[in-house]
XYZ file of C-alpha atoms in Angstrom:
772
model
C -27.957 -15.614 49.050
C -27.027 -15.056 51.717
C -24.124 -12.480 52.288
C -23.249 -13.515 56.039
C -22.646 -16.481 53.732
C -19.896 -15.080 51.043
C -16.396 -14.229 51.514
C -15.387 -9.992 51.618
C -14.981 -10.026 47.899
C -18.858 -11.319 46.765
C -20.046 -10.233 48.719
C -18.965 -7.052 47.375
C -19.987 -7.114 44.394
C -24.260 -8.713 45.025
C -24.359 -5.493 47.075
C -23.166 -3.472 43.927
C -25.126 -5.977 41.203
C -28.414 -5.691 43.868
C -27.133 -1.365 42.880
C -26.467 -1.673 40.395
C -30.993 -2.512 39.236
C -32.402 -0.329 41.697
C -30.812 2.365 39.123
C -32.293 0.828 36.777
C -35.802 -0.306 38.261
C -35.943 3.556 39.733
C -35.201 2.044 43.653
C -34.891 3.875 45.596
C -34.622 2.467 48.389
C -33.365 -0.885 47.150
C -30.210 1.667 45.947
C -29.636 3.619 49.135
C -29.508 -0.303 50.990
C -26.561 -1.110 48.696
C -25.218 2.040 49.624
C -25.387 1.177 53.475
C -23.715 -2.438 53.436
C -21.145 -1.407 51.032
C -19.740 0.947 53.638
C -20.636 -1.254 56.725
C -17.797 -3.710 54.632
C -14.986 -0.594 54.014
C -15.744 3.396 54.679
C -14.010 4.312 51.336
C -15.950 1.947 49.514
C -16.197 2.811 45.066
C -18.284 0.610 44.710
C -20.255 2.754 46.564
C -19.912 6.016 46.069
C -20.022 5.029 42.491
C -23.703 4.266 43.000
C -24.009 7.214 45.000
C -23.202 9.392 41.483
C -25.031 7.573 39.620
C -27.840 7.567 41.774
C -27.804 11.545 42.106
C -26.736 11.501 38.317
C -30.957 9.822 38.063
C -32.198 11.805 39.736
C -31.241 15.166 37.438
C -27.257 15.798 38.534
C -25.456 18.077 36.021
C -23.492 16.649 33.505
C -20.694 18.194 34.561
C -20.941 18.277 38.118
C -21.821 13.995 37.974
C -17.616 14.363 36.163
C -16.323 16.452 39.004
C -17.897 13.830 41.628
C -16.025 10.886 39.534
C -12.777 12.851 39.558
C -13.041 12.830 42.651
C -13.299 9.249 43.780
C -10.978 8.440 41.387
C -8.448 10.538 43.530
C -9.860 8.933 47.080
C -9.605 5.332 45.303
C -5.716 3.457 46.683
C -4.011 1.795 43.953
C -3.491 -1.639 45.391
C -7.535 -1.991 44.732
C -8.232 -4.875 43.317
C -8.727 -5.984 39.595
C -12.463 -6.608 39.025
C -13.657 -2.850 41.755
C -10.441 -0.922 39.066
C -12.512 -2.618 35.673
C -15.868 -1.913 37.003
C -15.397 2.302 37.480
C -12.563 1.991 35.069
C -15.834 1.158 32.701
C -18.029 4.088 34.451
C -15.488 6.889 33.624
C -15.775 5.648 29.982
C -19.232 5.329 30.637
C -19.832 9.055 31.528
C -17.509 10.592 28.480
C -13.851 10.876 30.740
C -12.158 8.898 28.244
C -8.540 10.500 29.316
C -8.482 10.132 33.296
C -10.107 6.589 31.728
C -6.676 5.504 29.835
C -4.621 7.078 33.095
C -6.374 5.105 35.725
C -6.192 1.786 33.926
C -2.752 1.839 31.728
C 0.312 0.433 34.557
C -2.633 -2.620 34.486
C -2.648 -3.258 30.834
C -1.780 -6.858 29.270
C -1.433 -6.232 25.465
C -0.634 -9.876 25.111
C -4.124 -11.283 25.434
C -7.641 -10.285 24.904
C -9.853 -8.896 27.835
C -11.824 -6.027 28.470
C -9.421 -4.144 29.894
C -7.234 -4.180 26.959
C -10.369 -2.906 25.048
C -11.526 -0.646 27.547
C -7.819 0.832 27.405
C -7.471 1.299 23.332
C -11.414 2.235 23.368
C -10.527 5.173 25.683
C -6.741 6.373 24.547
C -8.871 6.639 21.352
C -11.995 8.219 22.449
C -9.199 10.857 24.527
C -7.836 12.030 21.025
C -4.329 10.287 22.074
C -3.809 8.647 18.793
C -0.136 8.063 19.091
C -0.311 5.986 22.123
C -3.540 4.035 20.784
C -1.230 3.531 17.297
C 1.856 2.221 19.681
C -0.647 0.538 21.480
C -2.483 -1.487 18.695
C 1.456 -1.889 17.045
C 3.188 -4.269 20.550
C 0.002 -5.780 20.797
C 0.382 -10.244 20.617
C -1.197 -10.872 17.240
C -4.446 -12.301 19.620
C -4.998 -8.923 20.087
C -4.260 -6.810 16.885
C -5.796 -9.387 14.711
C -9.104 -10.140 16.493
C -12.039 -8.560 14.843
C -13.020 -6.287 17.291
C -9.570 -4.720 17.474
C -9.674 -4.131 14.301
C -12.968 -2.463 13.459
C -11.413 -0.016 16.038
C -8.457 0.256 14.864
C -10.481 1.255 11.496
C -12.773 3.136 12.429
C -10.373 4.816 14.836
C -8.253 4.872 11.321
C -11.251 7.170 9.246
C -11.646 9.065 11.987
C -8.161 11.085 12.356
C -8.497 11.103 8.649
C -5.361 8.385 7.816
C -7.250 6.191 4.997
C -4.853 4.120 4.380
C -4.680 2.356 7.499
C -8.366 2.650 7.681
C -8.319 0.483 4.268
C -5.801 -1.896 5.944
C -7.980 -2.534 8.882
C -11.343 -3.374 7.210
C -9.570 -5.787 4.535
C -8.218 -7.754 7.287
C -11.921 -7.851 9.288
C -12.959 -8.918 6.071
C -10.436 -11.511 5.659
C -12.204 -12.817 9.096
C -15.886 -11.943 8.628
C -16.113 -11.155 4.673
C -19.945 -10.182 5.372
C -19.191 -7.764 7.968
C -22.106 -5.488 6.998
C -20.531 -2.580 8.925
C -16.837 -4.251 7.713
C -17.759 -3.932 3.516
C -19.348 0.282 3.933
C -16.870 0.833 5.301
C -14.242 -0.384 3.301
C -16.417 1.998 0.105
C -16.809 4.601 2.169
C -12.947 5.477 2.537
C -12.263 4.042 -1.171
C -14.986 7.217 -1.925
C -12.770 9.185 0.370
C -9.775 8.483 -2.320
C -11.370 7.884 -5.258
C -10.203 4.799 -6.221
C -13.231 4.025 -9.040
C -12.026 0.885 -10.200
C -11.895 -1.113 -6.332
C -15.221 1.544 -5.505
C -17.092 -0.293 -8.203
C -15.915 -3.867 -7.816
C -17.486 -3.685 -4.070
C -20.439 -1.919 -5.039
C -21.041 -4.336 -7.954
C -21.530 -7.228 -5.174
C -24.749 -7.496 -3.795
C -23.849 -4.992 -0.291
C -27.767 -4.241 0.057
C -28.016 -7.742 0.853
C -25.754 -8.037 3.953
C -27.267 -7.791 7.248
C -27.312 -4.449 8.426
C -27.617 -3.462 12.073
C -28.094 0.263 11.826
C -30.612 1.302 9.363
C -28.666 4.224 8.679
C -26.197 2.140 7.429
C -28.576 0.880 5.822
C -30.312 4.322 3.877
C -25.925 5.337 3.113
C -25.878 1.952 0.929
C -29.014 3.055 -0.569
C -27.744 6.544 -1.393
C -24.271 5.034 -2.502
C -25.273 2.596 -5.328
C -27.983 5.657 -6.631
C -25.311 8.355 -6.537
C -22.683 5.647 -8.331
C -24.928 4.860 -11.179
C -26.395 2.026 -9.186
C -30.111 3.474 -9.626
C -32.828 0.657 -10.040
C -30.746 -1.586 -7.312
C -30.781 1.677 -5.147
C -34.401 2.799 -5.874
C -35.582 -0.899 -4.880
C -33.840 -1.175 -1.956
C -34.757 2.584 -0.563
C -38.239 1.552 -1.934
C -38.294 -1.394 0.934
C -36.767 1.097 3.666
C -39.080 3.565 2.889
C -42.141 0.757 4.110
C -39.756 -0.745 6.855
C -39.397 2.666 8.079
C -42.613 5.077 7.553
C -41.505 6.250 10.671
C -37.768 7.430 10.335
C -37.969 10.599 8.248
C -34.031 9.586 6.304
C -35.888 6.612 4.978
C -38.430 9.289 3.336
C -35.959 12.121 1.568
C -33.679 9.008 0.966
C -36.282 7.494 -1.647
C -37.187 10.690 -2.817
C -33.664 12.203 -3.405
C -32.950 8.902 -5.963
C -36.285 9.246 -7.756
C -36.076 13.005 -7.425
C -32.220 12.748 -9.347
C -33.185 10.260 -11.725
C -35.795 13.282 -13.434
C -33.824 15.836 -13.766
C -31.551 17.603 -16.346
C -32.634 19.370 -19.874
C -33.418 15.340 -21.312
C -36.985 15.026 -23.504
C -36.693 10.985 -23.502
C -38.415 8.856 -22.396
C -37.272 8.015 -18.587
C -36.064 5.386 -16.097
C -39.669 5.173 -15.053
C -42.296 6.243 -16.674
C -44.966 4.170 -17.559
C -48.927 4.043 -19.714
C -49.998 0.429 -18.797
C -50.886 -1.650 -15.956
C -47.784 -4.050 -15.421
C -46.466 -5.388 -12.360
C -45.067 -2.502 -9.805
C -47.253 -0.028 -11.508
C -49.595 2.562 -9.316
C -52.503 3.036 -9.876
C -55.416 5.632 -9.119
C -59.029 4.284 -9.720
C -62.550 6.714 -9.290
C -65.248 4.571 -8.770
C -68.868 6.224 -9.613
C -69.307 6.091 -6.943
C -67.510 8.800 -5.405
C -65.199 6.374 -4.083
C -61.207 6.298 -5.075
C -58.560 4.026 -4.541
C -55.433 3.824 -4.680
C -53.144 0.295 -5.031
C -49.575 -0.618 -6.339
C -49.837 -3.997 -8.217
C -46.871 -5.531 -5.828
C -44.899 -8.682 -7.684
C -42.910 -9.259 -4.560
C -44.617 -10.781 -1.044
C -42.247 -9.727 1.383
C -43.266 -6.384 -0.157
C -46.757 -6.712 -0.297
C -46.703 -7.416 3.776
C -45.584 -4.058 4.233
C -47.677 -2.188 2.607
C -51.628 -2.748 3.203
C -51.787 -0.419 -0.559
C -49.647 -3.770 -2.695
C -52.035 -6.257 -3.968
C -50.301 -9.196 -5.829
C -50.826 -9.118 -9.891
C -52.968 -12.571 -9.578
C -55.881 -10.506 -6.884
C -58.770 -10.137 -9.801
C -58.812 -6.899 -9.782
C -55.088 -6.409 -10.715
C -56.118 -9.445 -13.791
C -59.266 -6.893 -14.895
C -56.984 -3.551 -14.638
C -53.501 -5.218 -16.520
C -52.934 -3.983 -19.711
C -55.434 -1.545 -19.074
C -53.806 3.112 -19.558
C -54.910 6.229 -18.584
C -58.086 7.009 -18.500
C -59.719 4.196 -19.548
C -62.518 2.727 -18.509
C -63.113 -0.852 -16.020
C -65.565 -3.303 -14.227
C -64.601 -4.935 -11.168
C -65.607 -7.983 -10.086
C -68.419 -6.496 -8.254
C -70.286 -4.339 -11.310
C -68.801 -1.514 -10.090
C -67.904 1.074 -13.099
C -64.654 2.809 -11.609
C -62.514 5.398 -14.950
C -57.845 4.851 -14.435
C -57.115 8.811 -13.194
C -53.473 7.738 -12.879
C -50.694 5.406 -13.431
C -47.348 6.115 -11.875
C -44.146 3.758 -11.148
C -44.534 2.535 -8.221
C -41.217 4.606 -7.150
C -42.772 8.154 -8.152
C -46.228 7.500 -6.669
C -44.317 7.319 -3.679
C -42.041 10.574 -3.594
C -45.433 12.277 -4.031
C -47.181 10.836 -1.957
C -43.465 11.776 0.411
C -43.505 15.235 -1.121
C -47.463 16.200 -0.403
C -47.377 14.813 3.633
C -42.830 14.863 4.743
C -43.992 18.379 6.133
C -46.888 17.869 8.288
C -45.800 14.166 9.315
C -41.955 15.934 10.100
C -42.177 19.231 10.927
C -39.811 19.879 13.349
C -36.734 17.918 10.541
C -35.817 19.504 7.196
C -36.859 18.134 4.722
C -39.527 18.844 1.511
C -41.872 22.336 2.587
C -44.497 23.149 0.603
C -44.862 26.780 -0.772
C -47.645 29.312 -2.419
C -45.761 30.677 -5.643
C -47.468 33.023 -8.313
C -48.747 36.076 -9.106
C -51.594 35.723 -8.631
C -51.667 38.557 -5.931
C -50.022 40.941 -3.099
C -49.236 38.476 -0.653
C -48.969 35.627 -2.220
C -45.483 35.263 -1.252
C -45.755 36.806 1.469
C -45.094 33.525 3.598
C -42.395 32.322 1.768
C -40.770 35.781 1.540
C -40.856 36.308 5.040
C -38.978 32.860 5.541
C -36.156 34.135 3.058
C -36.280 37.697 5.401
C -35.435 36.318 8.415
C -32.976 33.886 7.013
C -30.785 36.703 4.972
C -30.981 38.403 8.314
C -29.792 36.260 10.661
C -26.685 35.637 8.000
C -25.825 39.570 8.095
C -26.094 38.942 11.815
C -23.464 36.255 11.914
C -21.862 38.302 9.403
C -21.204 40.946 11.765
C -20.473 38.532 15.091
C -17.761 37.652 12.627
C -16.397 41.484 12.096
C -17.296 42.413 15.410
C -16.032 39.296 17.477
C -12.869 36.448 17.702
C -14.681 34.088 15.582
C -12.601 32.359 12.779
C -13.631 31.919 9.629
C -14.308 28.221 10.227
C -16.170 29.483 12.518
C -18.657 31.263 10.863
C -18.754 29.276 7.875
C -19.943 25.830 10.551
C -22.800 27.992 11.406
C -24.137 29.107 8.008
C -22.868 25.310 6.642
C -21.180 26.310 3.729
C -16.846 25.124 3.423
C -14.909 28.648 4.135
C -14.347 29.412 0.348
C -18.567 29.710 -0.140
C -18.684 31.499 2.803
C -15.089 34.412 1.962
C -17.149 34.080 -1.220
C -20.231 35.633 1.031
C -18.293 38.400 3.048
C -16.761 39.423 -0.180
C -20.250 39.863 -1.695
C -21.819 41.845 1.065
C -18.446 44.400 1.075
C -17.146 43.015 4.244
C -13.635 42.107 5.057
C -11.753 38.971 5.831
C -9.359 39.742 9.293
C -6.303 38.317 7.535
C -4.167 40.896 9.741
C -4.090 43.586 12.031
C -1.273 46.060 9.712
C 0.930 46.690 11.410
C 4.264 45.825 11.346
C 5.324 44.316 14.207
C 2.917 42.111 12.598
C 4.761 41.154 9.561
C 8.065 41.364 10.902
C 7.104 38.476 13.236
C 5.579 37.070 10.775
C 8.869 37.395 8.209
C 11.376 35.099 11.077
C 8.510 33.042 11.914
C 8.994 31.882 7.390
C 12.701 32.835 7.905
C 12.662 30.378 11.366
C 11.299 27.988 9.515
C 13.981 27.510 7.203
C 12.240 25.893 3.950
C 10.392 23.086 6.750
C 7.040 22.831 4.890
C 4.126 24.845 6.070
C 0.350 23.727 6.620
C -2.191 25.445 4.171
C -5.492 25.416 5.863
C -9.156 25.081 2.673
C -9.277 28.418 1.772
C -5.526 29.668 1.608
C -4.815 26.152 -0.057
C -7.965 27.995 -2.825
C -6.404 30.662 -3.082
C -2.776 29.763 -3.878
C -4.354 26.919 -6.374
C -6.441 30.542 -8.087
C -3.575 32.314 -8.210
C -1.257 30.023 -9.250
C 1.074 30.563 -6.082
C 2.391 27.154 -4.939
C 5.919 27.292 -6.757
C 6.461 30.591 -5.304
C 5.479 29.806 -1.632
C 7.279 26.422 -1.652
C 10.285 28.240 -2.691
C 9.858 30.785 0.073
C 8.735 28.238 2.612
C 9.277 24.965 1.285
C 6.952 21.654 0.582
C 3.086 22.047 1.106
C 1.571 20.073 3.881
C -2.661 19.532 3.504
C -5.125 17.658 6.739
C -6.729 14.856 5.032
C -9.572 18.103 5.566
C -8.953 19.352 3.153
C -9.324 16.573 0.457
C -12.771 15.843 1.816
C -13.797 19.372 1.667
C -12.514 19.636 -1.407
C -14.584 16.683 -2.988
C -16.592 17.530 -0.245
C -17.161 21.033 -2.224
C -17.570 18.884 -6.297
C -19.562 16.852 -5.823
C -22.024 19.702 -4.911
C -20.790 21.239 -7.545
C -21.825 18.396 -9.881
C -25.315 17.744 -7.901
C -26.123 21.209 -10.492
C -24.322 20.757 -13.360
C -27.350 17.938 -14.755
C -29.259 21.626 -15.109
C -27.869 24.338 -13.608
C -27.765 26.495 -10.209
C -31.094 27.789 -9.516
C -31.212 29.722 -5.342
C -33.392 32.298 -3.881
C -32.499 34.704 -1.482
C -34.566 38.476 -0.042
C -33.489 41.472 -1.726
C -35.097 45.213 -1.138
C -38.870 43.588 0.016
C -39.309 40.756 -2.293
C -37.331 37.027 -3.860
C -34.793 37.212 -6.333
C -34.429 34.149 -8.575
C -30.404 33.564 -9.777
C -29.408 30.954 -12.068
C -25.777 29.801 -13.240
C -26.419 28.138 -16.505
C -24.567 24.240 -16.957
C -21.147 24.771 -18.680
C -20.310 27.553 -15.808
C -21.069 25.372 -13.344
C -19.536 22.674 -14.862
C -15.702 24.495 -15.005
C -16.278 25.029 -11.250
C -16.306 21.265 -10.800
C -14.131 21.326 -13.318
C -11.543 23.820 -11.633
C -12.675 21.437 -8.284
C -11.124 18.573 -9.294
C -7.622 20.278 -10.981
C -6.990 21.251 -7.687
C -8.102 18.363 -6.483
C -5.642 15.913 -8.753
C -2.995 18.645 -7.806
C -2.669 18.593 -4.356
C -2.785 14.723 -4.845
C 0.589 15.221 -7.317
C 2.215 17.465 -5.486
C 0.845 18.008 -1.737
C 1.212 15.905 1.086
C -2.128 14.975 2.437
C -1.970 13.784 5.893
C -4.254 12.152 8.817
C -4.550 14.226 12.376
C -2.835 12.348 14.440
C -2.877 14.287 17.688
C 0.385 13.205 20.090
C 0.726 13.264 23.365
C 2.354 16.990 23.754
C -0.815 18.048 21.729
C -1.552 21.220 23.611
C -4.397 19.942 26.163
C -7.028 22.441 25.192
C -6.412 21.501 21.530
C -6.847 17.533 23.362
C -10.837 19.066 24.416
C -11.705 19.788 22.005
C -10.685 17.235 19.686
C -12.918 14.842 21.856
C -15.590 17.116 21.983
C -16.330 18.355 18.782
C -16.817 16.575 16.510
C -15.147 19.401 12.924
C -12.115 19.517 11.103
C -11.765 23.468 11.777
C -8.442 23.397 13.138
C -6.585 20.514 11.497
C -4.542 22.602 10.339
C -3.263 24.088 12.543
C -3.200 20.965 15.115
C -0.857 19.600 11.722
C 1.432 22.672 12.185
C 1.729 22.411 15.942
C 2.079 18.591 15.797
C 4.554 19.080 13.373
C 6.583 22.073 14.170
C 6.376 23.324 11.473
C 4.897 26.419 9.742
C 1.037 27.679 9.628
C -0.345 29.748 6.268
C -4.090 30.921 6.239
C -5.394 33.867 6.147
C -7.597 34.141 8.828
C -5.826 36.529 11.949
C -7.606 34.253 14.739
C -6.724 31.483 14.018
C -3.544 31.919 13.677
C -3.945 34.424 17.202
C -4.669 30.847 18.840
C -1.559 29.342 17.461
C 0.053 31.700 19.957
C -1.368 30.795 22.634
C -0.153 26.952 22.167
C 3.091 27.135 21.491
C 2.741 27.055 17.637
C 6.201 26.615 15.268
C 5.061 30.468 13.952
C 2.570 31.545 10.830
C 2.278 33.589 8.344
C -0.401 34.757 5.530
C -0.420 34.338 2.191
C 0.170 38.760 1.351
C 2.860 38.511 3.845
C 4.247 35.574 1.279
C 3.720 37.204 -2.271
C 6.003 39.769 -0.340
C 8.941 38.235 0.673
C 8.941 36.226 -2.908
C 9.024 39.433 -4.566
C 12.206 40.504 -2.275
C 14.038 37.695 -2.915
C 12.907 38.164 -6.707
C 11.358 34.836 -6.316
C 8.299 36.415 -8.777
C 8.165 39.984 -10.461
C 6.483 42.711 -9.289
C 3.882 42.711 -12.432
C 2.951 39.393 -10.554
C 2.669 40.541 -7.283
C 0.188 43.409 -8.018
C -1.936 40.811 -9.810
C -2.022 38.352 -6.834
C -2.349 41.249 -4.373
C -5.502 42.673 -6.724
C -7.084 38.895 -6.910
C -7.287 39.745 -2.550
C -7.929 42.826 -2.163
C -11.278 41.990 -4.498
C -11.523 38.778 -2.678
C -12.239 41.016 0.559
C -8.304 40.305 2.470
C -8.303 43.373 4.633
C -4.563 45.076 5.581
C -2.827 44.083 1.521
C 0.441 45.861 2.093
C 1.190 47.326 -1.132
C 4.405 50.192 -1.659
C 4.531 53.405 -4.348
C 6.049 51.673 -6.916
C 4.005 48.819 -6.757
C 0.646 51.435 -7.576
C 2.660 53.399 -10.177
C 4.287 50.168 -12.162
C -0.402 49.072 -11.489
C -0.855 52.317 -13.003
C 1.232 52.004 -16.351
C 0.322 48.040 -16.339
C -3.276 49.802 -17.298
C -2.200 52.651 -19.447
C -1.105 49.521 -22.131
C -4.658 47.909 -21.742
C -7.328 50.144 -20.345
C -8.302 53.926 -19.353
C -6.647 55.649 -16.324
C -7.582 54.780 -14.371
C -7.717 50.851 -15.305
C -8.576 48.166 -12.744
C -5.082 47.227 -11.444
C -4.208 50.210 -9.880
C -8.449 51.002 -9.102
C -8.405 49.117 -7.103
C -4.416 48.467 -5.175
C -5.777 52.658 -4.375
C -9.407 50.912 -2.115
C -6.105 50.386 0.806
C -4.765 53.702 0.505
C -6.019 55.240 3.662
C -8.826 55.405 5.797
C -10.060 55.263 9.769
C -7.481 52.472 10.945
C -4.148 53.706 8.303
C -1.241 54.112 9.930
C -0.469 57.373 8.641
C 2.531 57.802 7.845
C 3.610 54.924 5.802
C 0.167 55.890 3.762
C 1.358 58.809 2.969
C 5.636 58.263 2.020
C 3.813 55.529 -0.403
C 1.505 57.276 -1.539
C 4.237 60.490 -2.248
C 6.466 57.939 -3.956
C 4.089 56.662 -6.810
C 3.099 59.985 -7.463
C 6.745 61.405 -7.538
C 7.673 58.305 -10.568
C 4.039 59.381 -12.055
C 4.671 63.175 -12.382
C 8.313 62.698 -13.196
C 8.062 61.009 -15.763
C 6.610 63.007 -18.545
C 4.519 59.023 -19.815
C 2.416 60.174 -17.915
C 1.244 63.721 -16.689
C -1.179 63.636 -19.081
C -3.277 61.287 -17.145
C -1.556 61.274 -13.807
C -4.123 63.545 -12.548
C -6.949 61.863 -12.528
C -4.506 58.775 -10.377
C -3.540 61.818 -8.318
C -7.024 63.032 -7.639
C -8.291 58.345 -6.853
C -4.883 58.499 -4.173
C -6.175 61.686 -2.709
C -10.150 61.056 -1.992
C -8.649 57.269 -0.121
C -5.875 58.864 1.385
C -8.328 60.985 3.149
C -11.383 58.712 3.083
C -12.617 58.641 7.196
C -10.020 60.958 8.300
C -12.397 63.250 9.832
C -9.336 64.501 12.760
C -6.037 64.642 10.473
C -6.699 65.771 7.237
C -5.432 69.177 6.794
C -2.337 66.939 7.960
C -2.161 63.685 5.656
C -2.843 66.598 2.372
C -0.193 69.013 3.880
C 2.835 66.310 3.997
C 1.295 64.814 0.120
C 1.595 68.941 -0.606
C 4.940 69.639 0.931
C 6.582 66.485 -0.462
C 6.023 66.702 -4.165
C 5.614 70.914 -4.152
C 8.829 70.576 -5.445
C 7.576 68.571 -9.313
C 6.110 70.396 -12.650
C 2.648 71.514 -11.865
C 1.652 69.762 -8.716
C 1.430 71.908 -6.329
C -0.628 73.506 -8.574
C -2.871 70.528 -9.082
C -3.172 69.939 -5.498
C -4.392 73.760 -4.410
C -6.529 73.257 -6.790
C -8.164 70.172 -5.224
C -7.834 71.223 -2.342
C -10.654 73.930 -3.614
C -12.457 71.739 -5.875
C -12.669 68.814 -2.352
C -13.032 70.620 0.826
C -16.442 73.506 1.394
C -16.874 75.190 4.748
C -19.513 74.163 7.677
C -21.967 76.304 9.158
C -19.486 77.074 12.331
C -16.649 78.461 10.101
C -14.565 74.818 10.201
C -13.278 72.874 6.636
C -14.150 69.608 6.215
C -13.706 67.643 3.513
C -16.538 67.115 1.348
C -15.796 63.637 -1.848
C -17.770 64.873 -4.943
């Protein structure tokens, strides 16, 4: 086509196409010619500028710089640009990962009354930019021909799934399946939605259909279907499908792992009876290992399915001459093939089991960089037998310790550490506490407590959002009634429910034969085992928590409105993570955020959240308002201290009451008083408030004739705690205690005696504290 014979618009399209083709084949000269020709038509030509940036990108320009260049072009585009050029540039903006800019660029040029490429691109960009409210409004106001279009229905279903609006995802998927009953992607999304909602009856109705026979696009979807079939009890269908996938996709590690996981799961447990795939004779679907007398070894599978025989050269049809000779024979028996060669049947296995063994033997060498099966030499035959495994466990142990230190000394929220370790926040908090590392729950000063109190009061019982860890703590303490009385109704992001269900499934995996794990300890391997009945108790507890939440809490999708702070919206757009879901939900709804994660509360203040508090502050307010009694407050406080929480505020009255509760059931000082006393003193303690709390407790105990026999032990324990790590002001603190209680009978004498026993003189003649 001669460009001089075309009108300017068609000529521009022609040069634009030539430029795109030049990019495809890497013809820089042709690309430059197209750009020059376009600039001759218009010195500020949008297509020319776009081609130049894409050429630079192909030459290695950093992606962030590419996006900046596109943003610069955006500022130069005139408002009356033709619709084709507008669409082409908008499409490229979206392709370059700029959905926010895409939506803004075309928002006034979209006709929602008809389906067009511009309409589809607009809706895609709203969803990609996490302008969730705008996306939902656009869908709802679009004409039926747009709203009910299969591609739009799929887009709406995926968007609803991603934000956790499972009811909307289900509705859109159902509407799509009415148009396209055999749409494999829609069927899988419907199944996934039913799984996430625990709707087992409808789930089984869906899985009863031959979903594996649908026309699937992505192999990953087929692997997922095989796993779901196996997980929900359709073992034979799942294994057959996974076996075919393994033969079809031997270059994909996921195919290896899907089959082997299904076969392994069927073999787990303590049942000593016959297994599903036990074999004794050669018959269809059996793998045979032969050893000929001349030394040759042969592996074959008796495969009745002609399609599978085409995928596997080791498979033979049941009518094959060698198979007819082998038919009905057992392990160890001798045969003579049609050529007169004698052989012994070395092994008989079901073909699924044989492939499992193949995977376990070869996975590590075939996919050395992808997690899966590892072969590790274990034993006690001699020194160094397990050195490789110990070295690996040690490296893992040291990496986890380093991650813990970064959490402790940096600004990381607990959820960030959890994501890096591959755990949920519940297990991560348990890991920190077991290692003696305190969670960053609060700063521990009066200003912080006052701010939290004001936030709770200003919230006026409108409700509160709990994150996963705070919900779990409240569940363990059965504290929801108290939280509701102080804060109002409880709201949870959908991701909290997803994490609880994932936790239940993870625990459920170990209910057959218990939980076993290995870790590095003191230069060797430590093996930990948890019996099945304990694991089942864990699972049932999570299940009860899920049912309570479904019945009593408001489960909310993560709908990002247009007033969401830009930083959070950008995070949602870039990062696929739920670590800030509770913060975003509280910010969007304007209600109280309850989290025992100090960095998240700090971030909430930065982004303009409605206010935040942590559980122990709420428990303190419940005590003040007489919504709970002191005994409950003490027991909840002790639980939080044992869970590794820092800066748990406690009064002298609570310490004294804990002492008396212990006196009723155990030796003094007991677990309640001993645990509460752990939060007294320390390097960062504000001395005045801690001295006052201790004096309040000691006056109470020393004034009570019934406790004087045991209160000396309590006093010694409190003093030890109060003075620990106080190298500069311990004398002033001890003097304040002495003066504050000197009028109590026998108190002054005890303090003087305690001091003599706990202080020694250093080589320079100075007194220093000694802990015995």
